[in-house]
């Protein structure tokens, strides 16, 4: 019987490069994925690891599940926040919830710390200032987390027709711009002539 990948191994699969399938992660996790037929080790130096067809199928399945920014506890003194859902302002409780919710504030801080760690582990240069692969494949969740972590209110994050960009509506575009740019995103202001309002387009910065 094939062993189900651990939480840390699933995290490595989930953050693989969307196009090439290149994997970044701890050597034990990469070796375990190879043993399970989910990854292959390139025979030539620097011996990088890539998803196999089975690994890509697993990633597609994981992409349809809620993000678990911090893995569940494995043997040892680790902690977890469980499954975290960013508030996009749509059918998820809205971004206009209670202004002071200590439990939610702790969850947001933990989720943001987990995302920074994901950047550190998966970005080739270990930069935490630039969004990682997961953020580029989960744009609305990633942008909403950046906004909530930046203490923004009243926003609505939705998909846009522009590749690798989301639309952000709301009354405080200055605050949204500041929070997103501090989180490593780039923004531009636009006018919706039909609605008679302004909105932002935001996309993860690449450098």
mmCIF file of C-alpha atoms in Angstrom:
data_model
loop_
_atom_site.group_PDB
_atom_site.id
_atom_site.type_symbol
_atom_site.label_atom_id
_atom_site.label_comp_id
_atom_site.label_asym_id
_atom_site.label_seq_id
_atom_site.Cartn_x
_atom_site.Cartn_y
_atom_site.Cartn_z
ATOM 1 C CA UNK A 1 0.000 0.000 0.000
ATOM 2 C CA UNK A 2 1.323 3.442 -0.973
ATOM 3 C CA UNK A 3 1.849 5.648 2.027
ATOM 4 C CA UNK A 4 -0.083 8.911 2.050
ATOM 5 C CA UNK A 5 2.333 11.874 1.881
ATOM 6 C CA UNK A 6 2.874 13.666 5.170
ATOM 7 C CA UNK A 7 1.751 17.240 5.735
ATOM 8 C CA UNK A 8 5.245 18.602 5.043
ATOM 9 C CA UNK A 9 5.505 16.533 1.847
ATOM 10 C CA UNK A 10 2.105 17.749 0.648
ATOM 11 C CA UNK A 11 3.244 21.298 1.325
ATOM 12 C CA UNK A 12 6.277 20.782 -0.938
ATOM 13 C CA UNK A 13 4.034 19.362 -3.688
ATOM 14 C CA UNK A 14 1.555 22.195 -3.336
ATOM 15 C CA UNK A 15 4.201 24.889 -3.787
ATOM 16 C CA UNK A 16 5.854 23.333 -6.854
ATOM 17 C CA UNK A 17 6.494 25.635 -9.796
ATOM 18 C CA UNK A 18 3.187 25.805 -11.728
ATOM 19 C CA UNK A 19 4.825 25.265 -15.121
ATOM 20 C CA UNK A 20 7.973 23.176 -14.672
ATOM 21 C CA UNK A 21 6.958 21.252 -11.564
ATOM 22 C CA UNK A 22 10.251 22.176 -9.899
ATOM 23 C CA UNK A 23 10.206 21.339 -6.195
ATOM 24 C CA UNK A 24 11.862 23.186 -3.333
ATOM 25 C CA UNK A 25 11.972 21.788 0.174
ATOM 26 C CA UNK A 26 13.842 19.795 2.803
ATOM 27 C CA UNK A 27 15.954 16.929 1.445
ATOM 28 C CA UNK A 28 14.085 14.250 3.480
ATOM 29 C CA UNK A 29 10.733 15.396 2.077
ATOM 30 C CA UNK A 30 12.076 15.392 -1.485
ATOM 31 C CA UNK A 31 13.563 11.917 -1.036
ATOM 32 C CA UNK A 32 10.261 10.627 0.344
ATOM 33 C CA UNK A 33 8.358 12.026 -2.639
ATOM 34 C CA UNK A 34 10.775 10.296 -5.011
ATOM 35 C CA UNK A 35 10.270 6.999 -3.139
ATOM 36 C CA UNK A 36 6.498 7.405 -3.514
ATOM 37 C CA UNK A 37 6.737 8.052 -7.244
ATOM 38 C CA UNK A 38 5.502 11.634 -6.870
ATOM 39 C CA UNK A 39 8.805 13.274 -7.795
ATOM 40 C CA UNK A 40 11.938 12.496 -9.750
ATOM 41 C CA UNK A 41 15.527 13.564 -9.136
ATOM 42 C CA UNK A 42 17.300 14.921 -12.183
ATOM 43 C CA UNK A 43 20.410 12.801 -12.850
ATOM 44 C CA UNK A 44 22.622 15.785 -13.639
ATOM 45 C CA UNK A 45 23.898 18.367 -11.146
ATOM 46 C CA UNK A 46 22.478 20.254 -9.341
ATOM 47 C CA UNK A 47 20.101 17.255 -9.129
ATOM 48 C CA UNK A 48 16.909 19.226 -8.832
ATOM 49 C CA UNK A 49 13.607 17.529 -8.116
ATOM 50 C CA UNK A 50 10.484 17.708 -10.290
ATOM 51 C CA UNK A 51 6.923 16.441 -10.018
ATOM 52 C CA UNK A 52 6.034 13.286 -11.909
ATOM 53 C CA UNK A 53 2.636 12.844 -13.597
ATOM 54 C CA UNK A 54 1.366 11.320 -10.346
ATOM 55 C CA UNK A 55 2.782 14.265 -8.418
ATOM 56 C CA UNK A 56 0.998 16.742 -10.681
ATOM 57 C CA UNK A 57 -2.276 14.877 -10.139
ATOM 58 C CA UNK A 58 -1.743 15.121 -6.390
ATOM 59 C CA UNK A 59 -1.010 18.847 -6.661
ATOM 60 C CA UNK A 60 -4.219 19.392 -8.659
ATOM 61 C CA UNK A 61 -6.159 17.607 -5.932
ATOM 62 C CA UNK A 62 -4.490 19.616 -3.172
ATOM 63 C CA UNK A 63 -5.155 22.884 -5.025
ATOM 64 C CA UNK A 64 -8.882 22.252 -4.702
ATOM 65 C CA UNK A 65 -8.597 21.990 -0.919
ATOM 66 C CA UNK A 66 -8.343 24.897 1.578
ATOM 67 C CA UNK A 67 -4.807 26.100 2.238
ATOM 68 C CA UNK A 68 -3.145 24.829 5.392
ATOM 69 C CA UNK A 69 -0.449 27.439 5.761
ATOM 70 C CA UNK A 70 1.176 25.742 8.721
ATOM 71 C CA UNK A 71 1.394 21.926 8.656
ATOM 72 C CA UNK A 72 -0.346 19.913 11.384
ATOM 73 C CA UNK A 73 1.796 18.676 14.248
ATOM 74 C CA UNK A 74 4.261 15.938 13.411
ATOM 75 C CA UNK A 75 6.311 14.098 16.065
ATOM 76 C CA UNK A 76 8.111 16.760 18.045
ATOM 77 C CA UNK A 77 7.325 20.102 19.685
ATOM 78 C CA UNK A 78 5.442 21.747 16.800
ATOM 79 C CA UNK A 79 2.225 23.761 16.755
ATOM 80 C CA UNK A 80 -0.406 24.363 14.098
ATOM 81 C CA UNK A 81 -3.217 26.808 13.398
ATOM 82 C CA UNK A 82 -5.289 24.296 11.479
ATOM 83 C CA UNK A 83 -7.003 25.225 8.218
ATOM 84 C CA UNK A 84 -7.040 28.975 7.613
ATOM 85 C CA UNK A 85 -9.432 30.657 5.192
ATOM 86 C CA UNK A 86 -8.613 34.196 4.149
ATOM 87 C CA UNK A 87 -11.582 36.577 4.091
ATOM 88 C CA UNK A 88 -12.015 37.784 0.526
ATOM 89 C CA UNK A 89 -15.053 39.882 1.412
ATOM 90 C CA UNK A 90 -17.424 37.660 -0.568
ATOM 91 C CA UNK A 91 -19.337 34.623 0.730
ATOM 92 C CA UNK A 92 -16.937 33.933 3.562
ATOM 93 C CA UNK A 93 -18.125 36.082 6.430
ATOM 94 C CA UNK A 94 -17.026 39.322 4.733
ATOM 95 C CA UNK A 95 -14.066 41.537 5.481
ATOM 96 C CA UNK A 96 -16.363 43.634 7.657
ATOM 97 C CA UNK A 97 -16.419 41.320 10.644
ATOM 98 C CA UNK A 98 -15.796 42.523 14.212
ATOM 99 C CA UNK A 99 -12.950 45.023 14.273
ATOM 100 C CA UNK A 100 -11.450 43.470 17.394
ATOM 101 C CA UNK A 101 -11.598 39.687 17.413
ATOM 102 C CA UNK A 102 -8.565 38.429 19.368
ATOM 103 C CA UNK A 103 -8.884 34.857 18.139
ATOM 104 C CA UNK A 104 -9.138 35.910 14.504
ATOM 105 C CA UNK A 105 -6.228 38.308 14.956
ATOM 106 C CA UNK A 106 -4.081 35.453 16.292
ATOM 107 C CA UNK A 107 -5.110 33.238 13.385
ATOM 108 C CA UNK A 108 -4.224 35.939 10.865
ATOM 109 C CA UNK A 109 -0.826 36.552 12.461
ATOM 110 C CA UNK A 110 -0.075 32.820 12.491
ATOM 111 C CA UNK A 111 -1.232 32.415 8.899
ATOM 112 C CA UNK A 112 0.893 35.347 7.746
ATOM 113 C CA UNK A 113 3.936 33.990 9.592
ATOM 114 C CA UNK A 114 3.310 30.633 7.935
ATOM 115 C CA UNK A 115 3.137 32.254 4.516
ATOM 116 C CA UNK A 116 6.427 34.074 5.128
ATOM 117 C CA UNK A 117 7.987 30.753 6.063
ATOM 118 C CA UNK A 118 6.585 29.240 2.864
ATOM 119 C CA UNK A 119 8.266 32.043 0.925
ATOM 120 C CA UNK A 120 11.553 31.456 2.723
ATOM 121 C CA UNK A 121 11.478 27.735 1.982
ATOM 122 C CA UNK A 122 10.245 27.820 -1.615
ATOM 123 C CA UNK A 123 11.698 30.996 -3.155
ATOM 124 C CA UNK A 124 15.063 30.150 -4.752
ATOM 125 C CA UNK A 125 16.759 33.095 -3.036
ATOM 126 C CA UNK A 126 14.853 32.457 0.237
ATOM 127 C CA UNK A 127 13.385 35.954 0.029
ATOM 128 C CA UNK A 128 10.351 36.638 2.224
ATOM 129 C CA UNK A 129 9.769 39.969 0.486
ATOM 130 C CA UNK A 130 8.528 38.390 -2.744
ATOM 131 C CA UNK A 131 5.404 36.199 -3.166
ATOM 132 C CA UNK A 132 5.956 32.474 -3.689
ATOM 133 C CA UNK A 133 4.505 29.948 -6.121
ATOM 134 C CA UNK A 134 1.497 29.156 -3.956
ATOM 135 C CA UNK A 135 0.432 32.790 -3.926
ATOM 136 C CA UNK A 136 0.599 32.938 -7.733
ATOM 137 C CA UNK A 137 -1.765 29.984 -8.034
ATOM 138 C CA UNK A 138 -4.138 31.163 -5.250
ATOM 139 C CA UNK A 139 -4.355 34.857 -6.031
ATOM 140 C CA UNK A 140 -7.601 35.775 -4.263
ATOM 141 C CA UNK A 141 -6.714 33.956 -1.038
ATOM 142 C CA UNK A 142 -3.176 35.349 -1.019
ATOM 143 C CA UNK A 143 -4.262 38.942 -1.671
ATOM 144 C CA UNK A 144 -7.022 38.703 0.928
ATOM 145 C CA UNK A 145 -4.570 37.417 3.533
ATOM 146 C CA UNK A 146 -2.194 40.301 2.769
ATOM 147 C CA UNK A 147 -5.043 42.772 3.202
ATOM 148 C CA UNK A 148 -6.322 41.246 6.412
ATOM 149 C CA UNK A 149 -2.805 40.988 7.825
ATOM 150 C CA UNK A 150 -2.417 44.673 6.930
ATOM 151 C CA UNK A 151 -5.493 45.521 9.070
ATOM 152 C CA UNK A 152 -7.566 46.610 6.071
ATOM 153 C CA UNK A 153 -11.364 46.773 6.195
ATOM 154 C CA UNK A 154 -14.267 46.787 3.772
ATOM 155 C CA UNK A 155 -12.447 45.256 0.800
ATOM 156 C CA UNK A 156 -13.729 42.815 -1.809
ATOM 157 C CA UNK A 157 -11.158 40.632 -3.584
ATOM 158 C CA UNK A 158 -12.274 38.918 -6.775
ATOM 159 C CA UNK A 159 -10.818 37.376 -9.906
ATOM 160 C CA UNK A 160 -9.991 39.597 -12.864
ATOM 161 C CA UNK A 161 -9.696 39.076 -16.599
ATOM 162 C CA UNK A 162 -6.021 40.021 -16.441
ATOM 163 C CA UNK A 163 -3.626 37.075 -15.991
ATOM 164 C CA UNK A 164 -1.996 36.801 -12.560
ATOM 165 C CA UNK A 165 -4.019 39.677 -11.130
ATOM 166 C CA UNK A 166 -6.988 40.143 -8.824
ATOM 167 C CA UNK A 167 -9.442 42.984 -8.503
ATOM 168 C CA UNK A 168 -9.758 44.786 -5.178
ATOM 169 C CA UNK A 169 -12.815 46.960 -4.560
ATOM 170 C CA UNK A 170 -13.538 49.018 -1.486
ATOM 171 C CA UNK A 171 -13.579 52.481 0.036
ATOM 172 C CA UNK A 172 -9.939 52.734 1.154
ATOM 173 C CA UNK A 173 -7.729 52.154 -1.878
ATOM 174 C CA UNK A 174 -4.818 53.963 -0.219
ATOM 175 C CA UNK A 175 -4.756 51.493 2.678
ATOM 176 C CA UNK A 176 -5.207 48.537 0.317
ATOM 177 C CA UNK A 177 -2.338 49.712 -1.874
ATOM 178 C CA UNK A 178 -0.057 50.193 1.111
ATOM 179 C CA UNK A 179 -0.833 46.764 2.595
ATOM 180 C CA UNK A 180 -0.445 44.924 -0.694
ATOM 181 C CA UNK A 181 2.776 46.653 -1.719
ATOM 182 C CA UNK A 182 4.291 46.041 1.711
ATOM 183 C CA UNK A 183 3.372 42.364 1.231
ATOM 184 C CA UNK A 184 5.249 42.162 -2.066
ATOM 185 C CA UNK A 185 2.452 42.894 -4.529
ATOM 186 C CA UNK A 186 2.229 45.553 -7.229
ATOM 187 C CA UNK A 187 -0.959 47.547 -7.754
ATOM 188 C CA UNK A 188 -2.522 49.886 -10.278
ATOM 189 C CA UNK A 189 -5.672 52.029 -10.037
ATOM 190 C CA UNK A 190 -8.482 51.751 -12.590
ATOM 191 C CA UNK A 191 -11.957 53.175 -13.170
ATOM 192 C CA UNK A 192 -15.054 51.037 -13.630
ATOM 193 C CA UNK A 193 -17.140 53.305 -15.870
ATOM 194 C CA UNK A 194 -20.206 51.082 -15.754
ATOM 195 C CA UNK A 195 -20.248 50.984 -11.948
ATOM 196 C CA UNK A 196 -19.012 54.549 -11.613
ATOM 197 C CA UNK A 197 -16.315 53.540 -9.112
ATOM 198 C CA UNK A 198 -12.594 52.958 -8.863
ATOM 199 C CA UNK A 199 -10.803 49.695 -8.125
ATOM 200 C CA UNK A 200 -7.312 48.245 -7.906
ATOM 201 C CA UNK A 201 -5.626 45.501 -9.892
ATOM 202 C CA UNK A 202 -3.028 43.666 -7.811
ATOM 203 C CA UNK A 203 -0.507 41.044 -8.843
ATOM 204 C CA UNK A 204 2.407 39.322 -7.080
ATOM 205 C CA UNK A 205 5.719 41.045 -7.672
ATOM 206 C CA UNK A 206 8.354 38.892 -9.406
ATOM 207 C CA UNK A 207 11.494 40.766 -8.354
#
